[in-house]
Short mmCIF file of C-alpha atoms in Angstrom, two decimals:
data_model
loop_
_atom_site.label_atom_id
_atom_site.label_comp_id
_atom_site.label_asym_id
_atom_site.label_seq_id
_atom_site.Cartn_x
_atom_site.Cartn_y
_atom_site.Cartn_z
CA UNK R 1 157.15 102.73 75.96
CA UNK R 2 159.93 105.50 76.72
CA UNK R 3 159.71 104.79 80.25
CA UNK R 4 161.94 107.51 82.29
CA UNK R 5 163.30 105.00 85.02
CA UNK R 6 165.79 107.21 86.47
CA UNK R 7 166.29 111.27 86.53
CA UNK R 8 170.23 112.86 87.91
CA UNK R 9 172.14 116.02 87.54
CA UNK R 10 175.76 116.60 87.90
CA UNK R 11 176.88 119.69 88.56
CA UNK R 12 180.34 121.15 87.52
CA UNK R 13 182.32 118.05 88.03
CA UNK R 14 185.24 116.40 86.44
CA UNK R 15 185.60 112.74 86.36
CA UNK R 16 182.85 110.07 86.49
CA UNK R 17 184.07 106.12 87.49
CA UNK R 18 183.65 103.43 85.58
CA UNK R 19 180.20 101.96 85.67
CA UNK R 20 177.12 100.33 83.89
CA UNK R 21 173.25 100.50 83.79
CA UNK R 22 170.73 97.89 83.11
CA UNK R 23 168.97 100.66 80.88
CA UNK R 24 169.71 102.74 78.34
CA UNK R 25 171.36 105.93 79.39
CA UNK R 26 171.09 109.50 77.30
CA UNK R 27 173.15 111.96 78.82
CA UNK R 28 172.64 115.87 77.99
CA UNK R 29 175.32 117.98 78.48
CA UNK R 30 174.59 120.96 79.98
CA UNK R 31 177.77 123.14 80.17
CA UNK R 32 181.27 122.47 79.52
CA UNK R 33 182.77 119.09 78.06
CA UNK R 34 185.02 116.17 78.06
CA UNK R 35 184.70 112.48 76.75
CA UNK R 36 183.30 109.25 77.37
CA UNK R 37 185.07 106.29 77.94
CA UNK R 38 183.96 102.56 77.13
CA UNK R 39 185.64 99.44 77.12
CA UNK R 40 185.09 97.73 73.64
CA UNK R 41 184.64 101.24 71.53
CA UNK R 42 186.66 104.38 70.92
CA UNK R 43 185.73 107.45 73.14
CA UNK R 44 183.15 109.75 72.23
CA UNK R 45 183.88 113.37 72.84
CA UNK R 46 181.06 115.80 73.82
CA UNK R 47 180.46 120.01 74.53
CA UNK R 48 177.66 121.52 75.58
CA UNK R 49 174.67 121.01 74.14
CA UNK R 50 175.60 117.28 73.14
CA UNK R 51 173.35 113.81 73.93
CA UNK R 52 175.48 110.79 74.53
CA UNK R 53 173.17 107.83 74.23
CA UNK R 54 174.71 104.52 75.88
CA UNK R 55 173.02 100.91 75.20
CA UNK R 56 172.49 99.14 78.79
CA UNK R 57 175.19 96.95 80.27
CA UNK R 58 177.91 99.04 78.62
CA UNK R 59 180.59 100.22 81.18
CA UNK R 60 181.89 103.76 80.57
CA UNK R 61 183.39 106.90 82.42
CA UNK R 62 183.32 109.91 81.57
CA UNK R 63 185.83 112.91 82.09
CA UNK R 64 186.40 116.41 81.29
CA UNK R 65 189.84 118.14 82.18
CA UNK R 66 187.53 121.47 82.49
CA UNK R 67 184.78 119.91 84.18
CA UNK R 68 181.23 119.35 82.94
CA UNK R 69 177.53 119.11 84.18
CA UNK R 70 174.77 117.47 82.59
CA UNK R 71 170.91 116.17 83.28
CA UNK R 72 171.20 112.28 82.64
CA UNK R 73 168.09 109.91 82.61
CA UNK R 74 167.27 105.94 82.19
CA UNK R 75 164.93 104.56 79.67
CA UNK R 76 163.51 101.83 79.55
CA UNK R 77 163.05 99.89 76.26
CA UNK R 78 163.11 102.86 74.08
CA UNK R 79 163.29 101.21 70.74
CA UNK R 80 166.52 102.10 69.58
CA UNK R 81 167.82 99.44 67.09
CA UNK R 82 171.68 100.37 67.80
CA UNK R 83 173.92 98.63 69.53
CA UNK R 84 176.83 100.94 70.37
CA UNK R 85 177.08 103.90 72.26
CA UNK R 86 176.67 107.27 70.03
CA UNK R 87 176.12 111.16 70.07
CA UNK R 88 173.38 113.05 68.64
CA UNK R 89 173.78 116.87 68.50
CA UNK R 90 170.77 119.33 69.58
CA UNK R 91 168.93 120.45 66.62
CA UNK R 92 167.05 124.11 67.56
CA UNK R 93 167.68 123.31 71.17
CA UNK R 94 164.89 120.62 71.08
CA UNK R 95 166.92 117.95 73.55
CA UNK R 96 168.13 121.07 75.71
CA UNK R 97 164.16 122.36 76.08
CA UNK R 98 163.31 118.42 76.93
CA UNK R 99 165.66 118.05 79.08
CA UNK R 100 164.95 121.22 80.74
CA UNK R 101 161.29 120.27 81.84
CA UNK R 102 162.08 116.76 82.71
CA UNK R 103 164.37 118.44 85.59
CA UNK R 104 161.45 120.37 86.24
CA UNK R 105 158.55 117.71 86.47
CA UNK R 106 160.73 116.07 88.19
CA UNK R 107 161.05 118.04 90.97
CA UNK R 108 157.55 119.30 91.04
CA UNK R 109 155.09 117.98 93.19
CA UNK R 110 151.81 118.65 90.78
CA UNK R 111 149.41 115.65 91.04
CA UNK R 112 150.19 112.77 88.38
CA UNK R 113 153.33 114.92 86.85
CA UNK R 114 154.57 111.32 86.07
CA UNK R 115 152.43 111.81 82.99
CA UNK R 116 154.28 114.02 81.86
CA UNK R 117 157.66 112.20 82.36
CA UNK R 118 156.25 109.66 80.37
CA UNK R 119 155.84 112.08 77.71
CA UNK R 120 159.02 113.54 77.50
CA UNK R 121 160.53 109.89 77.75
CA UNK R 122 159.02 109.06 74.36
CA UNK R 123 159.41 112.95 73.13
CA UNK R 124 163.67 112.68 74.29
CA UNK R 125 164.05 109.28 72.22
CA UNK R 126 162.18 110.26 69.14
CA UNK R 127 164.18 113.19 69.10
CA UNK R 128 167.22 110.87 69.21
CA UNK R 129 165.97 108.73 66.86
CA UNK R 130 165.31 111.10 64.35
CA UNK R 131 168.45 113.59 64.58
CA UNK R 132 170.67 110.31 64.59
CA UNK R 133 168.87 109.15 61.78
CA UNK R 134 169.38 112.44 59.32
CA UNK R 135 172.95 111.57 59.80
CA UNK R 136 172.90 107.80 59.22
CA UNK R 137 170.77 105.92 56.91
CA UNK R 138 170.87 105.51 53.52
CA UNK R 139 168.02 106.91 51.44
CA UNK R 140 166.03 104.27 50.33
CA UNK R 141 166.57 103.21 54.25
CA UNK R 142 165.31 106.24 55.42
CA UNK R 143 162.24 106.53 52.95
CA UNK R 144 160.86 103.14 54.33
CA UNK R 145 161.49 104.49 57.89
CA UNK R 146 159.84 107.72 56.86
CA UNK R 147 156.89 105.89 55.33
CA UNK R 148 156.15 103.39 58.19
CA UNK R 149 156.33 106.38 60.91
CA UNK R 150 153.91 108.62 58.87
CA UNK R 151 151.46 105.38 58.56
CA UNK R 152 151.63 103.05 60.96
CA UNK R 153 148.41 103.67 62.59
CA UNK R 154 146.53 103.78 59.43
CA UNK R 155 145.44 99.51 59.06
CA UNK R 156 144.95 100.52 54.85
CA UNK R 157 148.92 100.53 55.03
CA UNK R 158 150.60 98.40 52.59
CA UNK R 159 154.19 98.18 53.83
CA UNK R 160 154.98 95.67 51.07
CA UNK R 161 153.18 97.53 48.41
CA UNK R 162 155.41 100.85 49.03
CA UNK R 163 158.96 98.79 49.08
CA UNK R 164 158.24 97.34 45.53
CA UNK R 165 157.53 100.66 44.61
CA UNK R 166 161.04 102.04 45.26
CA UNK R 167 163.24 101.24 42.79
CA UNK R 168 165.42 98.65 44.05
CA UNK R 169 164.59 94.98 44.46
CA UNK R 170 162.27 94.09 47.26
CA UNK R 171 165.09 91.40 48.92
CA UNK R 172 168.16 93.91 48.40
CA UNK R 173 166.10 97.15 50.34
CA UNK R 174 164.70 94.13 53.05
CA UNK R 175 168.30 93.53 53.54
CA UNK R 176 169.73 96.83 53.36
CA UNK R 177 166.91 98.06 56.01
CA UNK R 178 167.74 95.30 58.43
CA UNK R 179 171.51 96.02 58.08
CA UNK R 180 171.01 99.69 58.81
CA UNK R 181 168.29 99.34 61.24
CA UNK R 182 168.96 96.28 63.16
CA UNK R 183 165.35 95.03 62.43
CA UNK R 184 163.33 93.99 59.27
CA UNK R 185 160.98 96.72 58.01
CA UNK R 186 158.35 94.72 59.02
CA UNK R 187 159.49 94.35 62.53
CA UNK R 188 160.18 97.96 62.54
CA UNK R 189 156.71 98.22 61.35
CA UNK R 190 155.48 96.06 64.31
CA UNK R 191 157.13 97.89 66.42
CA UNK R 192 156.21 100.83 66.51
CA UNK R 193 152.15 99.96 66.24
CA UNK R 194 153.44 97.94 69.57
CA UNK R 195 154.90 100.75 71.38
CA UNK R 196 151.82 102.89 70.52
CA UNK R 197 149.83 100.46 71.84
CA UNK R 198 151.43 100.03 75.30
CA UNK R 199 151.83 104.18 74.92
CA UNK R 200 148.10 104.42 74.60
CA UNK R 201 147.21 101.51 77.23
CA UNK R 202 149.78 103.00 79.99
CA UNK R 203 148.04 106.89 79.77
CA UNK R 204 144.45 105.87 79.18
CA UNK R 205 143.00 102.82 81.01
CA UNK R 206 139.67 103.67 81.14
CA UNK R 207 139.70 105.68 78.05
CA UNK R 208 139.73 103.37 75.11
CA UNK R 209 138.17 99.66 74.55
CA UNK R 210 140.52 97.39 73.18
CA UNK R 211 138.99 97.71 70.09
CA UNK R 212 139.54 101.40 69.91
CA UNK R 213 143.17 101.15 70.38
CA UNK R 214 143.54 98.35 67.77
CA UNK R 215 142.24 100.57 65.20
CA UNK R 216 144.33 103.39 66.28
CA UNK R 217 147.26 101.16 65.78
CA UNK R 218 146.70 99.80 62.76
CA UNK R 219 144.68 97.07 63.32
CA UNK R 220 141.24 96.35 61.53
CA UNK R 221 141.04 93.16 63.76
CA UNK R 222 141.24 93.37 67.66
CA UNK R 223 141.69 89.56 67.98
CA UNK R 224 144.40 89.68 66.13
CA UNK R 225 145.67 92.84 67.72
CA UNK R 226 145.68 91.13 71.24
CA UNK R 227 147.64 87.78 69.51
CA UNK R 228 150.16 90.30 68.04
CA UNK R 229 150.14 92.52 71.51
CA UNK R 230 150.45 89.03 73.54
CA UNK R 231 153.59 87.46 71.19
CA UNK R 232 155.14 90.77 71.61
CA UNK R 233 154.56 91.68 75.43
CA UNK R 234 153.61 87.93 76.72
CA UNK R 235 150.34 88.98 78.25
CA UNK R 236 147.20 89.93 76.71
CA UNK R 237 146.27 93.89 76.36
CA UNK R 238 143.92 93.39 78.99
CA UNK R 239 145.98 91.87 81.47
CA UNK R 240 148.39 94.70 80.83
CA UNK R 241 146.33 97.18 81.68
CA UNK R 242 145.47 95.32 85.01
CA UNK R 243 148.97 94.90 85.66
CA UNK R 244 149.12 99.18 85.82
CA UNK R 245 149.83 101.41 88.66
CA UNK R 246 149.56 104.59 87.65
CA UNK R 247 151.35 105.65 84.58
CA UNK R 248 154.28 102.70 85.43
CA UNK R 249 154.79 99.21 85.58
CA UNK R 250 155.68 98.23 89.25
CA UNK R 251 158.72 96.29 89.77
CA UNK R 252 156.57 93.32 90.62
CA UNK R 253 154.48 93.43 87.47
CA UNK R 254 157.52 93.85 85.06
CA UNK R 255 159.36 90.74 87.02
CA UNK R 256 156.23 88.77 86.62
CA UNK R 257 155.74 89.64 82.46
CA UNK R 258 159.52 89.06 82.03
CA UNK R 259 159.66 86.02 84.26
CA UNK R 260 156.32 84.94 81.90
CA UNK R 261 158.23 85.45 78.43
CA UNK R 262 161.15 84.07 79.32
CA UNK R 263 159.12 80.78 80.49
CA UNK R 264 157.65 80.48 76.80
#
């Protein structure tokens, strides 16, 4: 889940220190420009209208000689397979209308508006999945991407089946994918059922049975939904929806479940 951990706004400034997060930072610019500075990669320059997407635990700066502002946010394990920081441009204004309305849920004071944040967290880094992506991958990478995000709920979905159908070998595209991706396709495939899962468990509580959500992620079988949920989360889809306040995690639940995995 796209968790929105954090929400700032710099007005027209012109120089920002040195520093890190422990989450992954995408930072719209709003008006004017400058550059970002890291310590083990070449600067990225930026205008207006520009995302600059930084992994966690990566010092930068940033600076502009005629000043910029911006709307930055935190995520929190968005599952972005990079490694490096990078910059997506704004297709149709898409990140700049996101954007937009997090700043303004943010401030509002409607009931349960963090709903809505935890929309637009998983709206902002799909769209920064998929505009980095048209610029990226290879094509037979991006048709097995293409194919698992356009069927990954559907548990008829032969991932294997549509790789041998391409016409490359099955060990070369496996290869290729995990070069270009980070992940196997299979992981990827995992991965996404996963965060649809926790998507659908963190919004709806009461809504669904565990068995409802299995099959709208894929899985025919809710036992072994809940083993794959478990290996992936370390707790059991029931205990994680226990473990919810609200739409978040509290800080106490997320210590416990990391303090749990790390243990195994």
């Amino acid at each position: 889940m796209n968790r929105i951990m954090y929400i700032g706004e710099h007005p027209k400034i012109y120089d920002v220190r040195m520093h890190k997060h422990k989450h992954w930072e995408a930072v719209y610019c709003t008006a004017g420009g400058g550059a970002f500075r890291f310590e083990n990669q070449p600067p990225i320059p930026y205008k207006e209208g520009d995302t600059v997407v930084i992994p966690p635990q990566m010092a930068h700066a940033n600076s502009g000689t005629e000043g910029f502002a911006n709307i930055h946010i935190m995520l929190d394990s968005p599952s972005f397979p990079y490694q490096d920081a990078f910059r997506v441009g704004d297709e149709d204004g898409c990140l700049a209308n996101a954007f937009a309305q997090v700043r303004m849920h943010h401030m509002s004071d409607r009931k349960r508006h963090e709903l809505v944040l935890a929309a637009l967290g998983e709206l902002i880094a799909s769209y920064i999945v998929v505009f980095r992506s048209n610029m990226e991958f290879s094509e037979p990478v991006a048709q097995i991407r293409t194919s698992i995000m356009e069927n990954f709920e559907d548990s008829d979905y032969k991932l294997d089946e549509f790789i041998h159908s391409l016409p490359f070998s099955y060990d070369y595209l496996r290869k290729l994918f995990k070069k270009e991706v980070g992940v196997s396709p299979l992981e990827y495939l995992t991965s996404m059922r996963m965060k649809n899962a926790e998507r659908l468990l963190t919004l709806w509580t009461t809504g669904y049975t565990v068995t409802e959500i299995a099959q709208m992620c894929g899985y025919d079988n809710a036992l072994y939904f809940s083993r794959a949920f478990k290996k992936y989360y370390g707790c059991a889809p029931t205990q994680f929806m226990k473990g919810k306040t609200g739409v978040y995690l509290n800080v106490q639940d997320r210590t416990e479940l990391e303090a749990s995995k790390a243990a195994r």
